[in-house]
Coordinates of N, CA, C and O in Angstrom, one line a residue:
M17 N 126.7 46.3 62.7 CA 127.7 47.9 62.8 C 127.6 48.1 64.3 O 126.9 47.7 65.1
I18 N 128.8 48.5 64.3 CA 129.3 48.8 65.7 C 128.7 50.7 65.7 O 129.0 51.4 64.4
I19 N 128.1 51.1 66.7 CA 127.9 52.7 66.5 C 128.4 52.6 68.0 O 128.4 52.5 69.4
L20 N 129.4 53.9 67.8 CA 130.1 54.8 69.1 C 129.3 56.0 69.7 O 129.3 56.6 68.8
V21 N 128.8 56.1 70.6 CA 128.2 57.7 71.1 C 129.0 57.7 72.7 O 129.5 56.9 73.2
G22 N 128.8 59.3 72.9 CA 129.4 59.8 74.0 C 130.1 60.9 74.3 O 130.0 61.4 73.0
P23 N 130.1 61.5 75.1 CA 130.5 62.7 75.4 C 131.6 63.2 74.0 O 132.8 62.5 74.3
S24 N 132.0 64.7 74.2 CA 133.2 65.0 73.9 C 134.5 64.4 74.1 O 134.3 64.8 75.6
A25 N 135.3 64.1 73.4 CA 136.6 63.5 74.2 C 136.7 62.2 74.9 O 137.4 62.0 75.4
S26 N 135.4 61.5 74.6 CA 135.4 60.5 75.1 C 136.3 59.3 74.9 O 136.3 57.8 75.4
G27 N 136.7 59.3 73.8 CA 137.9 58.5 73.1 C 136.9 57.9 71.9 O 137.4 56.9 71.2
K28 N 135.6 58.4 71.2 CA 135.0 57.1 70.6 C 135.7 57.5 68.7 O 135.9 56.3 68.5
T29 N 136.6 58.5 68.2 CA 137.5 58.7 67.6 C 138.7 57.4 67.3 O 138.7 57.3 66.0
E30 N 139.2 57.7 68.2 CA 140.2 56.9 68.4 C 140.0 55.3 68.7 O 140.7 54.7 68.2
V31 N 139.1 55.0 69.3 CA 138.4 53.5 69.5 C 138.0 53.1 68.1 O 138.6 51.8 67.4
G32 N 137.3 53.9 67.4 CA 136.9 53.9 66.0 C 138.0 53.7 65.2 O 137.8 52.4 64.3
K33 N 139.0 54.4 65.3 CA 140.3 53.9 64.2 C 141.2 52.7 64.8 O 141.6 52.0 64.2
A34 N 141.0 52.5 65.7 CA 141.5 51.3 66.6 C 140.5 49.7 66.0 O 141.6 48.9 65.2
L35 N 139.4 50.3 65.8 CA 138.8 49.3 65.2 C 139.1 48.7 63.6 O 138.8 48.0 63.5
T36 N 139.2 49.9 63.1 CA 139.5 49.9 61.8 C 140.5 49.2 61.5 O 141.0 48.0 60.2
S37 N 142.0 50.0 62.1 CA 143.3 49.5 61.9 C 143.6 48.1 62.0 O 144.0 47.4 61.6
R38 N 142.8 47.9 63.3 CA 143.0 45.9 64.2 C 142.4 45.3 63.5 O 142.8 44.1 63.4
H39 N 141.1 45.5 63.0 CA 139.9 44.5 63.1 C 139.6 44.7 61.8 O 138.2 44.2 60.7
G40 N 139.7 45.4 60.7 CA 139.7 45.1 59.6 C 138.0 46.5 59.2 O 137.3 46.1 58.1
F41 N 137.4 47.0 60.1 CA 135.8 47.3 60.2 C 136.7 48.8 59.3 O 137.3 49.2 58.9
K42 N 135.3 49.0 58.7 CA 135.2 50.2 57.6 C 134.8 51.5 58.5 O 133.7 51.2 59.3
K43 N 135.2 52.2 58.4 CA 134.5 53.9 58.2 C 133.1 54.2 57.8 O 133.4 53.7 57.1
F44 N 131.9 54.0 58.5 CA 130.9 54.3 57.9 C 130.8 56.3 57.7 O 131.3 57.1 58.5
V45 N 130.8 56.1 56.6 CA 131.5 57.4 55.7 C 129.3 57.9 55.7 O 128.8 57.9 54.7
T46 N 129.5 59.4 56.2 CA 128.4 60.2 56.1 C 128.5 61.1 54.7 O 129.4 61.1 54.0
T47 N 127.2 61.2 54.5 CA 127.1 62.6 53.5 C 126.5 64.0 53.6 O 126.2 64.1 54.9
T48 N 127.4 64.5 53.2 CA 127.4 66.0 53.7 C 127.1 67.0 52.2 O 127.6 66.8 51.2
T49 N 127.0 68.3 52.3 CA 126.4 69.4 51.2 C 127.4 70.1 51.4 O 128.1 71.2 50.7
R50 N 128.1 70.4 52.4 CA 129.7 71.3 52.6 C 130.7 70.6 52.1 O 130.8 69.9 51.3
N51 N 131.1 71.7 51.5 CA 132.5 71.3 50.8 C 133.6 71.5 51.3 O 133.8 71.5 52.9
P52 N 134.4 70.2 50.7 CA 135.3 69.4 51.1 C 136.5 70.5 51.6 O 136.5 71.3 50.9
R53 N 137.5 70.1 53.1 CA 138.1 70.5 53.5 C 139.4 70.5 52.8 O 139.4 69.6 52.1
I54 N 140.7 71.1 53.2 CA 141.7 71.0 52.5 C 142.0 69.7 52.9 O 142.2 69.1 54.2
G55 N 142.5 68.6 52.1 CA 143.0 67.1 52.4 C 142.1 66.1 52.4 O 141.8 65.3 52.7
E56 N 140.7 66.7 52.7 CA 139.5 65.8 52.9 C 139.7 65.2 51.4 O 139.2 65.6 49.9
I57 N 138.6 63.8 51.4 CA 138.5 63.0 50.1 C 137.4 62.8 50.0 O 136.8 61.9 50.9
N58 N 136.7 62.8 48.9 CA 135.2 62.4 48.7 C 135.0 60.6 48.7 O 136.1 59.8 48.0
G59 N 134.2 60.5 49.6 CA 134.4 58.8 49.8 C 134.8 58.2 51.3 O 134.8 57.0 51.2
L60 N 135.5 59.0 51.7 CA 136.8 58.5 52.3 C 136.6 59.5 54.2 O 135.6 58.8 54.6
D61 N 136.5 60.9 53.6 CA 135.9 61.6 54.8 C 134.3 61.6 54.8 O 133.8 61.5 55.6
Y62 N 134.0 62.2 53.7 CA 132.5 62.2 53.5 C 132.3 62.2 52.4 O 133.4 61.6 51.5
N63 N 130.6 61.8 51.6 CA 130.1 61.8 50.5 C 129.6 63.1 50.3 O 128.8 63.1 51.2
F64 N 130.7 64.1 49.7 CA 129.9 65.2 49.2 C 129.3 65.2 48.1 O 129.3 64.9 46.8
V65 N 128.3 66.1 48.1 CA 126.8 65.9 47.6 C 126.4 67.0 47.4 O 126.8 68.1 48.2
T66 N 125.9 67.8 46.1 CA 125.4 69.2 46.3 C 123.5 69.1 46.8 O 123.6 67.5 47.7
V67 N 123.1 70.1 47.1 CA 122.2 70.2 47.8 C 121.2 69.4 47.3 O 120.3 68.8 47.9
D68 N 121.0 69.5 46.2 CA 119.8 69.2 45.3 C 119.9 67.9 45.1 O 119.0 67.1 45.5
T69 N 121.1 67.1 45.2 CA 121.3 65.8 45.4 C 120.6 65.2 46.8 O 120.4 64.2 46.8
F70 N 121.2 65.8 47.9 CA 121.0 65.8 49.1 C 119.1 65.5 49.1 O 119.2 64.8 49.9
L71 N 118.9 66.7 48.9 CA 117.7 66.6 48.7 C 116.8 65.5 48.2 O 115.5 65.2 48.7
K72 N 116.9 65.3 46.7 CA 117.0 63.9 46.4 C 116.7 62.9 47.4 O 115.9 61.8 47.0
K73 N 118.3 62.7 47.8 CA 118.0 61.2 48.3 C 116.9 61.4 49.4 O 116.5 60.3 50.2
I74 N 116.9 62.5 50.3 CA 116.1 62.7 51.2 C 114.2 62.5 50.7 O 113.9 61.5 51.3
E75 N 113.9 62.8 49.7 CA 112.4 62.3 49.2 C 112.0 60.9 48.8 O 111.5 60.4 48.9
N76 N 113.6 60.2 48.4 CA 114.0 59.0 47.9 C 114.1 57.9 49.0 O 114.2 56.7 49.1
N77 N 114.2 58.7 50.6 CA 114.2 58.1 51.7 C 115.6 56.9 52.2 O 115.3 55.8 52.4
E78 N 116.5 58.2 51.1 CA 117.6 56.7 51.5 C 118.5 57.1 52.6 O 119.5 56.6 53.0
F79 N 117.9 58.0 53.8 CA 118.9 58.3 54.7 C 118.2 57.5 56.3 O 116.9 57.6 55.9
I80 N 118.8 56.6 56.7 CA 118.6 57.1 58.4 C 118.1 57.7 58.9 O 117.0 58.1 59.7
E81 N 119.0 58.9 59.2 CA 118.5 60.1 59.5 C 119.7 60.9 59.1 O 120.2 60.8 58.2
Y82 N 119.0 62.4 59.5 CA 119.4 63.6 58.5 C 119.4 64.7 59.3 O 118.7 65.1 60.2
T83 N 120.2 65.7 59.2 CA 120.1 67.2 60.1 C 120.8 67.9 59.0 O 121.3 68.0 57.9
F84 N 120.2 69.1 59.3 CA 120.9 70.7 59.1 C 121.8 71.0 60.0 O 121.1 71.7 60.9
Y85 N 122.7 71.5 59.6 CA 123.7 72.1 61.2 C 124.6 73.3 60.2 O 125.5 73.0 59.1
N86 N 125.1 74.3 60.9 CA 125.9 75.4 60.3 C 125.7 75.6 59.2 O 126.8 75.8 58.0
G87 N 124.4 75.5 58.2 CA 124.2 75.9 57.1 C 124.6 74.6 55.7 O 124.5 74.8 54.8
N88 N 124.7 73.4 56.3 CA 124.8 72.1 55.5 C 123.9 71.0 55.9 O 123.7 70.7 57.0
Y89 N 123.6 70.1 55.3 CA 123.0 69.2 55.0 C 123.9 67.8 56.1 O 125.6 67.6 55.1
Y90 N 123.9 67.0 56.9 CA 124.4 65.9 56.7 C 123.6 64.6 57.2 O 122.4 64.8 58.0
G91 N 123.7 63.4 56.4 CA 123.2 62.7 56.9 C 123.8 61.1 56.7 O 125.0 61.1 56.4
T92 N 122.8 59.8 57.3 CA 123.8 59.0 57.3 C 122.5 58.0 56.4 O 121.9 57.6 56.8
E93 N 123.5 57.7 55.6 CA 122.1 56.7 54.3 C 122.4 55.0 54.4 O 123.2 54.6 55.1
K94 N 121.7 54.8 54.7 CA 120.8 53.4 54.7 C 122.4 52.4 54.2 O 121.9 51.3 54.6
R95 N 122.7 52.4 52.6 CA 123.4 51.9 51.7 C 125.1 51.8 52.5 O 125.2 51.0 52.2
M96 N 125.2 52.5 53.2 CA 126.5 52.2 54.0 C 126.4 51.5 55.1 O 127.2 50.8 55.9
I97 N 125.5 50.8 55.8 CA 125.1 49.6 56.7 C 125.8 48.5 56.7 O 125.3 48.0 55.2
D98 N 126.5 48.0 57.3 CA 127.3 47.0 56.8 C 127.8 46.1 58.1 O 128.0 46.8 59.0
D99 N 127.8 45.2 58.7 CA 128.0 43.9 59.7 C 130.0 45.0 60.3 O 130.3 44.5 61.2
N100 N 130.4 45.0 58.8 CA 131.5 45.1 59.3 C 132.2 46.7 59.5 O 133.2 47.1 58.9
T101 N 131.1 47.7 59.9 CA 131.7 49.3 59.6 C 131.1 49.4 61.2 O 130.6 48.9 62.5
V102 N 131.9 50.5 61.6 CA 131.8 51.1 62.6 C 131.6 53.0 62.7 O 131.9 53.7 61.7
L103 N 130.9 53.6 63.3 CA 130.0 55.0 63.0 C 129.6 55.4 64.4 O 129.3 54.6 65.3
I104 N 130.0 56.7 64.1 CA 130.4 57.4 65.7 C 129.2 58.6 65.1 O 128.9 59.3 64.4
V105 N 128.0 58.5 66.2 CA 127.1 59.5 65.9 C 126.6 60.4 67.3 O 127.3 60.2 68.3
D106 N 125.8 61.1 67.5 CA 125.5 61.7 68.4 C 123.9 61.3 68.9 O 123.7 60.3 68.3
Y107 N 123.8 62.3 70.0 CA 123.0 61.4 70.7 C 121.0 61.3 69.8 O 120.6 59.7 69.8
N108 N 121.0 62.1 68.6 CA 119.9 62.0 68.1 C 120.0 60.9 67.1 O 119.0 60.1 66.5
G109 N 121.1 60.7 66.5 CA 122.0 59.7 65.4 C 121.7 58.3 66.1 O 121.3 57.7 65.8
L110 N 121.9 58.2 67.6 CA 121.6 57.1 68.0 C 120.6 56.7 67.9 O 120.1 55.6 67.8
I111 N 119.5 57.3 68.3 CA 118.2 57.4 68.9 C 117.5 56.5 67.1 O 116.6 55.7 67.0
S112 N 118.1 57.7 66.0 CA 117.6 57.1 64.8 C 117.8 56.1 64.6 O 117.0 55.4 63.8
F113 N 119.1 55.6 64.8 CA 119.5 54.1 64.5 C 119.0 53.0 64.8 O 118.6 51.5 64.9
K114 N 118.9 53.4 66.5 CA 118.2 51.9 67.5 C 116.5 51.9 67.1 O 116.1 50.9 67.5
K115 N 116.0 53.2 66.6 CA 114.3 53.1 66.1 C 114.2 52.3 64.6 O 112.9 51.9 64.1
S116 N 115.4 52.0 63.9 CA 115.3 51.5 62.7 C 115.4 49.8 62.6 O 115.6 49.3 64.0
S117 N 114.7 49.2 61.6 CA 114.9 47.9 61.7 C 115.8 46.9 61.2 O 115.8 45.8 60.8
F118 N 117.0 47.8 61.1 CA 118.3 47.6 60.9 C 118.4 46.4 61.9 O 118.9 46.8 62.8
P119 N 119.0 44.7 61.1 CA 119.5 44.1 62.1 C 121.3 44.3 62.5 O 121.6 44.9 61.9
N120 N 121.8 43.8 63.4 CA 123.0 43.5 63.9 C 123.4 44.8 64.1 O 125.0 45.1 63.3
I121 N 123.1 45.6 64.3 CA 123.6 47.2 65.0 C 123.3 47.2 66.5 O 122.6 47.5 67.1
Y122 N 124.8 47.0 67.4 CA 125.4 47.6 68.4 C 125.7 48.9 68.7 O 126.6 49.2 68.1
S123 N 125.3 49.4 69.8 CA 126.1 50.3 70.2 C 126.7 50.5 71.9 O 126.1 49.7 72.8
Y124 N 127.4 51.4 71.7 CA 128.6 51.3 72.7 C 128.4 52.8 73.2 O 129.1 54.0 72.0
Y125 N 128.5 53.1 74.5 CA 128.3 54.6 75.2 C 129.5 54.3 75.8 O 129.9 53.8 76.8
L126 N 130.6 55.4 75.1 CA 132.3 55.3 75.8 C 131.9 56.3 77.2 O 131.7 58.0 77.0
I127 N 132.4 55.8 78.1 CA 132.3 56.9 79.6 C 133.7 56.9 80.0 O 134.8 56.1 80.1
C128 N 134.1 58.3 80.2 CA 135.4 58.6 80.4 C 135.1 59.6 81.9 O 134.7 60.8 81.4
E129 N 136.1 59.6 82.3 CA 136.7 60.6 83.3 C 136.4 62.2 83.0 O 137.1 62.1 82.3
E130 N 135.3 63.1 83.5 CA 135.7 64.4 83.4 C 136.9 64.9 83.4 O 137.4 65.4 82.0
A131 N 137.6 65.1 84.0 CA 139.2 65.0 84.2 C 140.0 64.8 83.0 O 140.8 65.5 82.3
K132 N 139.7 63.5 82.6 CA 140.7 62.7 81.4 C 140.0 63.4 80.0 O 140.6 63.9 79.0
R133 N 138.5 63.6 80.1 CA 138.1 64.4 78.8 C 138.5 65.7 78.7 O 139.1 66.3 77.9
I134 N 139.1 66.4 79.8 CA 139.1 67.9 80.3 C 140.5 68.0 79.4 O 140.9 68.8 78.6
K135 N 141.2 67.1 79.8 CA 143.4 67.4 79.7 C 143.2 66.7 77.8 O 143.5 67.3 77.1
R136 N 142.3 66.3 77.3 CA 142.3 65.5 75.8 C 141.4 66.7 75.1 O 142.2 67.1 74.1
M137 N 141.0 67.5 75.6 CA 140.5 68.7 74.8 C 141.1 70.0 74.8 O 141.8 70.3 73.8
E138 N 142.1 70.0 75.7 CA 143.0 71.2 76.2 C 144.2 70.2 75.1 O 145.0 71.4 74.3
N139 N 144.5 68.8 75.2 CA 145.7 68.7 74.5 C 145.3 69.1 72.4 O 146.3 68.9 71.8
R140 N 144.2 68.8 72.4 CA 143.7 68.7 71.3 C 143.5 70.6 70.7 O 143.2 70.7 69.0
G141 N 143.6 71.3 71.5 CA 143.9 72.7 71.7 C 142.6 73.5 71.5 O 142.1 74.8 71.3
D142 N 141.4 72.8 72.3 CA 140.0 73.7 72.2 C 140.4 74.6 73.6 O 140.7 74.8 74.0
T143 N 139.6 75.6 73.1 CA 140.0 76.9 74.4 C 139.1 76.5 75.2 O 138.2 75.9 75.1
K144 N 139.3 77.2 76.6 CA 138.9 77.1 77.9 C 137.6 77.3 77.7 O 136.4 76.6 78.4
E145 N 136.8 78.1 76.9 CA 135.3 78.4 76.7 C 134.5 77.1 75.9 O 133.9 76.8 76.3
M146 N 135.6 76.5 74.9 CA 134.8 75.7 74.2 C 134.9 74.1 75.1 O 133.7 74.0 75.0
I147 N 135.8 74.3 75.8 CA 135.6 72.9 76.8 C 134.9 73.3 77.6 O 134.0 72.1 77.9
Q148 N 134.0 74.2 78.3 CA 133.1 74.8 79.1 C 131.8 74.1 78.5 O 131.0 73.6 78.6
Q149 N 131.6 74.5 77.4 CA 130.3 74.4 76.1 C 130.5 73.3 75.8 O 129.2 72.6 76.7
R150 N 131.2 72.5 76.2 CA 131.1 71.5 75.5 C 130.5 70.5 76.7 O 129.8 69.4 77.2
L151 N 131.3 70.7 77.8 CA 130.9 69.9 78.9 C 129.6 69.8 79.2 O 128.3 69.6 79.9
N152 N 129.0 71.3 79.2 CA 127.9 72.1 79.4 C 126.6 71.2 78.7 O 125.7 71.0 79.2
H153 N 127.1 71.1 77.7 CA 126.4 69.9 76.1 C 126.2 69.2 76.6 O 125.2 68.3 76.8
D154 N 127.3 68.4 77.0 CA 127.0 66.8 77.3 C 126.6 66.7 78.3 O 125.7 65.2 78.5
R155 N 126.6 67.0 79.3 CA 125.6 66.5 80.8 C 124.2 67.0 80.6 O 123.5 66.8 81.1
F156 N 123.8 67.6 79.9 CA 122.6 67.8 79.2 C 121.9 67.2 78.2 O 121.1 66.1 78.4
K157 N 123.2 66.5 77.2 CA 122.6 65.3 76.2 C 122.5 64.2 77.0 O 122.1 63.1 76.2
F158 N 123.6 63.7 77.2 CA 123.8 62.3 78.1 C 123.6 62.4 78.9 O 124.2 61.8 80.2
D159 N 122.4 62.3 79.2 CA 121.5 61.9 80.7 C 120.8 60.4 80.6 O 121.5 59.4 79.8
S160 N 120.1 60.0 81.6 CA 119.8 58.4 81.5 C 119.2 58.1 80.4 O 118.6 56.8 80.1
I161 N 118.5 59.3 79.2 CA 117.8 58.9 78.0 C 118.7 58.5 77.1 O 118.1 57.2 76.8
V162 N 119.9 58.5 77.1 CA 120.8 57.8 76.1 C 121.0 57.0 77.0 O 121.5 55.6 75.7
L163 N 120.9 56.5 78.0 CA 121.3 55.0 78.4 C 120.3 53.6 77.8 O 120.5 52.7 78.3
E164 N 119.3 54.2 78.2 CA 118.1 53.6 77.6 C 117.9 52.8 76.0 O 117.8 51.9 75.6
Y165 N 118.6 53.0 75.1 CA 119.1 52.9 73.9 C 120.6 52.6 73.6 O 120.7 52.4 72.4
V166 N 121.5 52.6 74.3 CA 123.1 52.2 74.5 C 122.8 50.8 74.3 O 121.8 50.0 75.4
D167 N 123.3 49.8 73.8 CA 123.6 48.2 74.3 C 124.4 48.3 75.2 O 124.2 46.9 76.0
E168 N 125.5 48.5 75.5 CA 126.9 48.7 76.7 C 127.1 49.5 76.8 O 127.6 51.0 75.7
Q169 N 127.3 50.0 78.5 CA 128.4 51.2 78.8 C 129.6 50.7 79.0 O 129.9 49.8 79.2
V170 N 130.5 51.4 78.0 CA 132.2 50.7 78.4 C 132.6 52.1 79.0 O 133.0 53.3 78.6
V171 N 133.1 51.5 80.1 CA 134.1 52.9 81.1 C 135.3 52.4 80.8 O 136.2 51.4 81.3
E172 N 135.9 53.2 80.9 CA 137.5 54.1 80.2 C 138.5 53.5 81.1 O 139.7 53.6 81.2
K173 N 137.7 53.8 82.3 CA 138.6 54.0 83.7 C 139.9 53.6 83.6 O 140.9 54.3 84.0
D174 N 140.1 52.3 83.7 CA 141.5 51.6 83.6 C 142.2 51.2 82.7 O 142.8 50.1 82.5
M175 N 141.3 51.0 81.7 CA 141.5 50.7 80.3 C 142.4 51.9 79.3 O 141.9 53.1 79.3
S176 N 142.8 51.3 78.4 CA 143.5 52.0 77.2 C 143.0 52.0 76.3 O 141.7 51.1 76.3
I177 N 143.2 53.4 75.2 CA 141.9 53.2 74.1 C 141.7 51.9 73.4 O 140.5 51.2 73.0
E178 N 143.4 51.5 73.3 CA 143.6 49.7 72.7 C 142.3 49.0 73.3 O 142.0 48.1 72.6
E179 N 142.5 49.0 74.4 CA 141.7 48.1 75.4 C 140.1 48.3 75.3 O 139.6 47.2 75.2
V180 N 139.9 49.5 75.2 CA 138.3 49.9 74.9 C 137.6 49.1 73.3 O 136.9 48.6 73.4
A181 N 138.3 49.2 72.8 CA 138.7 49.1 71.0 C 138.2 47.1 71.2 O 137.3 46.9 70.8
E182 N 139.1 46.6 71.8 CA 139.4 45.2 72.2 C 138.2 44.3 72.5 O 137.6 43.5 72.3
Y183 N 137.8 45.2 73.6 CA 136.3 44.6 74.7 C 135.1 45.0 73.8 O 134.9 44.1 73.4
I184 N 134.9 46.0 72.8 CA 133.6 46.3 71.7 C 134.3 45.0 70.9 O 133.1 45.2 70.6
Y185 N 135.6 45.5 70.1 CA 135.2 44.1 69.2 C 134.8 43.1 69.7 O 134.0 42.4 69.1
K186 N 135.6 42.2 70.8 CA 134.9 40.9 71.4 C 133.5 41.0 71.5 O 132.7 39.5 71.5
D187 N 133.3 41.8 72.0 CA 131.6 41.8 72.9 C 130.5 41.9 71.7 O 129.7 41.3 71.2
Y188 N 131.0 42.8 70.3 CA 130.4 42.8 69.1 C 130.1 41.5 68.5 O 129.3 40.9 68.2
K189 N 131.5 40.8 68.2 CA 132.0 39.6 67.8 C 130.8 38.3 68.9 O 130.1 37.7 67.9
N190 N 130.8 38.8 69.7 CA 129.8 37.7 70.8 C 128.3 37.8 70.2 O 127.9 36.9 70.1
K191 N 128.0 39.0 70.6 CA 126.6 39.5 70.3 C 126.3 38.6 68.7 O 125.0 38.5 68.7
L192 N 127.1 38.9 67.3 CA 126.6 38.2 66.0 C 126.6 36.8 66.5 O 125.9 36.4 65.7
E193 N 127.7 36.1 67.4 CA 127.2 34.3 67.2 C 126.0 34.6 68.0 O 125.8 33.3 67.3
N194 N 125.9 34.9 68.7 CA 124.5 34.5 70.0 C 123.6 34.7 69.2 O 122.7 33.8 69.2
K195 N 123.7 35.5 67.8 CA 121.9 36.0 66.9 C 122.1 34.8 66.0 O 121.0 34.3 65.6
K196 N 123.2 33.6 65.9 CA 123.2 32.6 65.0 C 121.9 31.5 65.5 O 122.2 31.4 66.6

């Protein structure tokens, strides 16, 4: 399984999409208790469950990690782990996965210049205040501690999103091959 981690607008979502469309990876679908938004599909965007169901899954130790955020639970279920899956997580999710005993989980920290990240956030409609909040949060969260948990750092500087995805794909396949 490929885990993508990095600061806001570092390209995680687009790299994940490239891996799914070009190489047949499946998107790791997380579980939540929040209501679906318009256009979201159960089992594709999220696994939507009730609070009671989520709490039973916690009790049954079905999650690698979970959190309560903005009035809803979110979690990553163990049953979704597969060698042909890609998952985007935050700092805490990365640590939980790296501490798990599941084999073939490789993480990639996407590094992108701040100016490029700001431009991406502006292009997707983030406000100046939101952008500044994200930058401050990322400076705090993505420090040297993260680096001890990632398998590879990928610097996007002179690569397109597609080239980053290709690099990660080849590196991941090489890591799996070398484990045999």
